[in-house]
């Protein structure tokens, strides 16, 4: 059995001590000190991680679907969905760096970012698009009887006060019952509530990941020890 981690910098392990500087050729290897990696080590599972800094939900969903196509239900999927205002595009010419997926982030002050947030971004589009990405990945996981834990960073995903059309409301209701939290909080909020050390760029450090590993270990063990989907889903809802 494999334990897979899918998300952005929080599951990649940015600012943890075993991560190299971004100028290094090996910076893209994820940390072995994140809570999914620690759980995999404790349970003696093979560890697989596609999380990368600044990654948005489109590529996270793509990573999950690709993993399911290859590993199917031989993997426990640990997923942390990112903020909905991230936008990804294929940079085929390498204008923004290497060819491939590039992320556009608020405040990054690039030509692409400035144009996107000035002319194209809206909360309703971001909500709908991100919920559709997540719902697609969720359906693939369910279709293949995969075991998974889904958390998220952005409460706007499930906000119903603003920009909540009937389609968005439907997707929120469908997805939310499959997501779980740290007693109602995101990983970052939970880490701050417990006053765990974090880096200047808002990344929880070793103690937070060690405690998060203890938090999720019983739930991962439950997933591993049951073949009845309803049983393990009720453990997280």
Short mmCIF file of C-alpha atoms in Angstrom, two decimals:
data_model
loop_
_atom_site.label_atom_id
_atom_site.label_comp_id
_atom_site.label_asym_id
_atom_site.label_seq_id
_atom_site.Cartn_x
_atom_site.Cartn_y
_atom_site.Cartn_z
CA UNK A 1 0.00 0.00 0.00
CA UNK A 2 1.11 3.55 -0.81
CA UNK A 3 0.34 6.79 1.00
CA UNK A 4 0.05 9.69 -1.45
CA UNK A 5 0.09 13.42 -0.68
CA UNK A 6 -1.53 15.97 -3.01
CA UNK A 7 -1.56 19.71 -2.45
CA UNK A 8 0.60 22.81 -2.37
CA UNK A 9 3.47 24.05 -0.19
CA UNK A 10 1.88 22.80 3.05
CA UNK A 11 2.18 19.17 1.97
CA UNK A 12 5.34 19.78 -0.03
CA UNK A 13 6.92 20.98 3.20
CA UNK A 14 8.18 24.44 2.31
CA UNK A 15 10.59 25.87 4.91
CA UNK A 16 11.08 22.55 6.69
CA UNK A 17 14.78 21.87 7.36
CA UNK A 18 15.24 19.09 4.81
CA UNK A 19 14.06 21.28 1.90
CA UNK A 20 16.82 22.79 -0.19
CA UNK A 21 16.92 26.41 -1.29
CA UNK A 22 14.88 27.10 -4.43
CA UNK A 23 18.12 27.85 -6.31
CA UNK A 24 19.23 24.26 -5.81
CA UNK A 25 18.62 21.71 -8.54
CA UNK A 26 17.04 19.40 -5.97
CA UNK A 27 14.65 21.87 -4.36
CA UNK A 28 11.62 20.15 -5.95
CA UNK A 29 12.00 17.00 -3.85
CA UNK A 30 9.34 17.16 -1.16
CA UNK A 31 10.10 17.09 2.54
CA UNK A 32 10.12 13.86 4.52
CA UNK A 33 9.06 15.83 7.61
CA UNK A 34 5.49 16.68 6.56
CA UNK A 35 2.66 14.96 8.37
CA UNK A 36 1.78 12.65 5.45
CA UNK A 37 5.43 11.60 5.16
CA UNK A 38 5.64 10.99 8.91
CA UNK A 39 2.45 8.89 8.83
CA UNK A 40 3.80 6.85 5.92
CA UNK A 41 7.04 6.22 7.80
CA UNK A 42 5.26 5.21 10.99
CA UNK A 43 2.95 2.80 9.15
CA UNK A 44 5.78 1.53 6.93
CA UNK A 45 4.03 2.58 3.74
CA UNK A 46 5.62 3.67 0.48
CA UNK A 47 5.39 7.46 0.20
CA UNK A 48 4.33 9.34 -2.94
CA UNK A 49 4.03 13.13 -3.14
CA UNK A 50 3.07 15.46 -6.00
CA UNK A 51 2.54 18.58 -3.85
CA UNK A 52 4.44 21.68 -4.99
CA UNK A 53 4.66 25.28 -3.73
CA UNK A 54 2.03 27.67 -5.13
CA UNK A 55 0.08 24.85 -6.75
CA UNK A 56 -3.61 25.47 -7.38
CA UNK A 57 -6.57 23.14 -7.38
CA UNK A 58 -6.65 22.52 -11.13
CA UNK A 59 -3.24 20.84 -11.08
CA UNK A 60 -3.88 19.17 -7.71
CA UNK A 61 -6.99 17.56 -9.24
CA UNK A 62 -5.02 16.55 -12.32
CA UNK A 63 -2.33 14.96 -10.11
CA UNK A 64 -4.97 12.98 -8.20
CA UNK A 65 -6.66 11.69 -11.35
CA UNK A 66 -3.32 10.66 -12.86
CA UNK A 67 -2.42 8.83 -9.65
CA UNK A 68 -5.77 7.01 -9.59
CA UNK A 69 -5.28 5.95 -13.22
CA UNK A 70 -1.99 4.32 -12.24
CA UNK A 71 -2.41 3.21 -8.59
CA UNK A 72 -6.22 2.94 -8.29
CA UNK A 73 -7.14 1.72 -4.75
CA UNK A 74 -3.58 0.66 -3.87
CA UNK A 75 -3.04 4.14 -2.43
CA UNK A 76 -4.44 6.13 0.50
CA UNK A 77 -4.87 9.67 -0.86
CA UNK A 78 -4.08 12.55 1.54
CA UNK A 79 -5.37 15.72 -0.13
CA UNK A 80 -5.18 19.36 0.95
CA UNK A 81 -7.01 21.66 -1.47
CA UNK A 82 -5.48 25.10 -1.95
CA UNK A 83 -6.82 28.67 -2.16
CA UNK A 84 -9.36 29.33 -4.90
CA UNK A 85 -7.77 32.56 -6.20
CA UNK A 86 -4.80 30.69 -7.71
CA UNK A 87 -4.91 30.29 -11.48
CA UNK A 88 -2.82 27.94 -13.58
CA UNK A 89 -2.00 28.03 -17.26
CA UNK A 90 0.22 26.05 -19.59
CA UNK A 91 3.34 28.07 -20.37
CA UNK A 92 4.33 26.30 -23.57
CA UNK A 93 6.88 28.96 -24.54
CA UNK A 94 8.59 29.04 -21.16
CA UNK A 95 7.90 32.76 -20.76
CA UNK A 96 7.31 32.47 -17.02
CA UNK A 97 10.19 30.02 -16.48
CA UNK A 98 10.24 26.36 -17.43
CA UNK A 99 7.70 25.02 -19.89
CA UNK A 100 4.63 23.42 -18.32
CA UNK A 101 2.12 24.50 -15.70
CA UNK A 102 2.66 27.95 -14.22
CA UNK A 103 0.73 29.44 -11.31
CA UNK A 104 -0.66 32.95 -11.18
CA UNK A 105 -0.93 34.22 -7.61
CA UNK A 106 -2.41 37.40 -6.11
CA UNK A 107 0.30 39.93 -5.37
CA UNK A 108 2.97 38.24 -7.48
CA UNK A 109 3.34 41.43 -9.59
CA UNK A 110 4.03 39.76 -12.91
CA UNK A 111 2.55 40.81 -16.25
CA UNK A 112 0.43 37.64 -16.32
CA UNK A 113 -0.78 38.10 -12.74
CA UNK A 114 -1.59 41.79 -13.15
CA UNK A 115 -3.58 41.15 -16.32
CA UNK A 116 -5.43 38.13 -14.92
CA UNK A 117 -6.59 39.75 -11.67
CA UNK A 118 -7.44 43.04 -13.39
CA UNK A 119 -9.42 41.70 -16.34
CA UNK A 120 -10.42 38.08 -15.77
CA UNK A 121 -10.66 37.10 -12.09
CA UNK A 122 -13.96 36.98 -10.22
CA UNK A 123 -14.96 35.21 -7.02
CA UNK A 124 -17.93 33.48 -8.63
CA UNK A 125 -15.77 32.08 -11.44
CA UNK A 126 -13.09 30.99 -8.97
CA UNK A 127 -15.64 29.26 -6.75
CA UNK A 128 -17.35 27.46 -9.61
CA UNK A 129 -14.11 26.42 -11.34
CA UNK A 130 -12.45 25.14 -8.18
CA UNK A 131 -15.53 23.23 -7.05
CA UNK A 132 -15.72 21.61 -10.49
CA UNK A 133 -12.05 20.57 -10.31
CA UNK A 134 -12.56 19.10 -6.84
CA UNK A 135 -15.81 17.38 -7.75
CA UNK A 136 -14.20 15.73 -10.77
CA UNK A 137 -11.32 14.37 -8.66
CA UNK A 138 -13.78 13.26 -5.98
CA UNK A 139 -15.86 11.33 -8.50
CA UNK A 140 -12.76 9.58 -9.85
CA UNK A 141 -11.78 8.57 -6.31
CA UNK A 142 -15.27 7.25 -5.58
CA UNK A 143 -15.55 5.45 -8.91
CA UNK A 144 -12.36 3.53 -8.12
CA UNK A 145 -13.27 2.78 -4.48
CA UNK A 146 -10.25 4.75 -3.27
CA UNK A 147 -9.62 5.62 0.36
CA UNK A 148 -8.87 9.27 0.97
CA UNK A 149 -8.77 12.18 3.40
CA UNK A 150 -9.61 15.60 1.96
CA UNK A 151 -8.84 18.83 3.80
CA UNK A 152 -8.73 22.39 2.45
CA UNK A 153 -7.10 25.78 3.08
CA UNK A 154 -9.78 28.19 1.83
CA UNK A 155 -13.14 28.57 3.59
CA UNK A 156 -14.43 30.47 0.53
CA UNK A 157 -14.90 27.09 -1.13
CA UNK A 158 -17.94 26.50 1.07
CA UNK A 159 -19.08 30.08 1.69
CA UNK A 160 -22.81 30.46 0.99
CA UNK A 161 -23.23 34.14 1.80
CA UNK A 162 -21.68 35.51 -1.36
CA UNK A 163 -21.66 34.30 -4.98
CA UNK A 164 -23.58 31.13 -4.25
CA UNK A 165 -25.56 30.20 -7.34
CA UNK A 166 -27.63 27.03 -7.41
CA UNK A 167 -24.80 25.20 -9.21
CA UNK A 168 -22.23 26.33 -6.66
CA UNK A 169 -24.56 25.39 -3.80
CA UNK A 170 -25.06 21.93 -5.30
CA UNK A 171 -21.32 21.32 -5.68
CA UNK A 172 -20.60 22.63 -2.18
CA UNK A 173 -23.14 20.27 -0.65
CA UNK A 174 -21.83 17.32 -2.61
CA UNK A 175 -18.16 17.91 -1.82
CA UNK A 176 -18.31 19.13 1.76
CA UNK A 177 -19.56 15.84 3.21
CA UNK A 178 -16.34 14.21 1.97
CA UNK A 179 -14.04 16.84 3.47
CA UNK A 180 -12.72 17.04 6.99
CA UNK A 181 -10.89 19.63 9.08
CA UNK A 182 -8.91 20.13 12.25
CA UNK A 183 -12.02 20.59 14.39
CA UNK A 184 -13.38 23.14 11.92
CA UNK A 185 -10.05 24.75 11.17
CA UNK A 186 -7.54 24.53 8.35
CA UNK A 187 -4.03 23.22 8.99
CA UNK A 188 -2.68 26.78 9.22
CA UNK A 189 -5.47 27.98 11.53
CA UNK A 190 -5.08 24.92 13.76
CA UNK A 191 -1.32 25.37 13.92
CA UNK A 192 -1.69 29.01 14.92
CA UNK A 193 -4.36 28.21 17.50
CA UNK A 194 -1.87 25.84 19.13
CA UNK A 195 0.93 28.40 18.77
CA UNK A 196 3.19 26.05 16.84
CA UNK A 197 6.20 27.73 15.21
CA UNK A 198 5.81 28.82 11.61
CA UNK A 199 8.08 30.38 9.00
CA UNK A 200 7.91 33.99 7.81
CA UNK A 201 6.02 32.75 4.75
CA UNK A 202 3.23 31.22 6.89
CA UNK A 203 4.35 27.60 6.74
CA UNK A 204 3.93 25.53 9.92
CA UNK A 205 7.22 23.95 10.93
CA UNK A 206 8.32 20.60 12.40
CA UNK A 207 6.25 20.60 15.60
CA UNK A 208 3.01 21.34 13.75
CA UNK A 209 3.63 18.51 11.29
CA UNK A 210 4.53 16.10 14.08
CA UNK A 211 1.31 16.93 15.93
CA UNK A 212 -0.72 16.77 12.72
CA UNK A 213 0.69 13.31 12.06
CA UNK A 214 -0.59 12.21 15.46
CA UNK A 215 -3.94 13.87 14.72
CA UNK A 216 -4.47 11.99 11.45
CA UNK A 217 -2.77 8.70 12.26
CA UNK A 218 -5.88 7.02 13.78
CA UNK A 219 -7.97 8.03 10.76
CA UNK A 220 -5.40 6.71 8.30
CA UNK A 221 -5.23 3.48 10.29
CA UNK A 222 -9.03 3.24 10.06
CA UNK A 223 -8.85 3.61 6.30
CA UNK A 224 -6.24 0.89 6.03
CA UNK A 225 -8.17 -1.55 8.18
CA UNK A 226 -11.58 -1.46 6.54
CA UNK A 227 -12.85 -2.33 3.10
CA UNK A 228 -16.29 -0.90 3.70
CA UNK A 229 -16.52 2.57 2.18
CA UNK A 230 -19.47 3.64 4.33
CA UNK A 231 -17.59 2.78 7.51
CA UNK A 232 -14.60 4.93 6.83
CA UNK A 233 -16.60 7.81 5.34
CA UNK A 234 -18.65 8.04 8.53
CA UNK A 235 -15.38 8.36 10.44
CA UNK A 236 -14.67 11.70 8.78
CA UNK A 237 -18.05 13.31 8.21
#
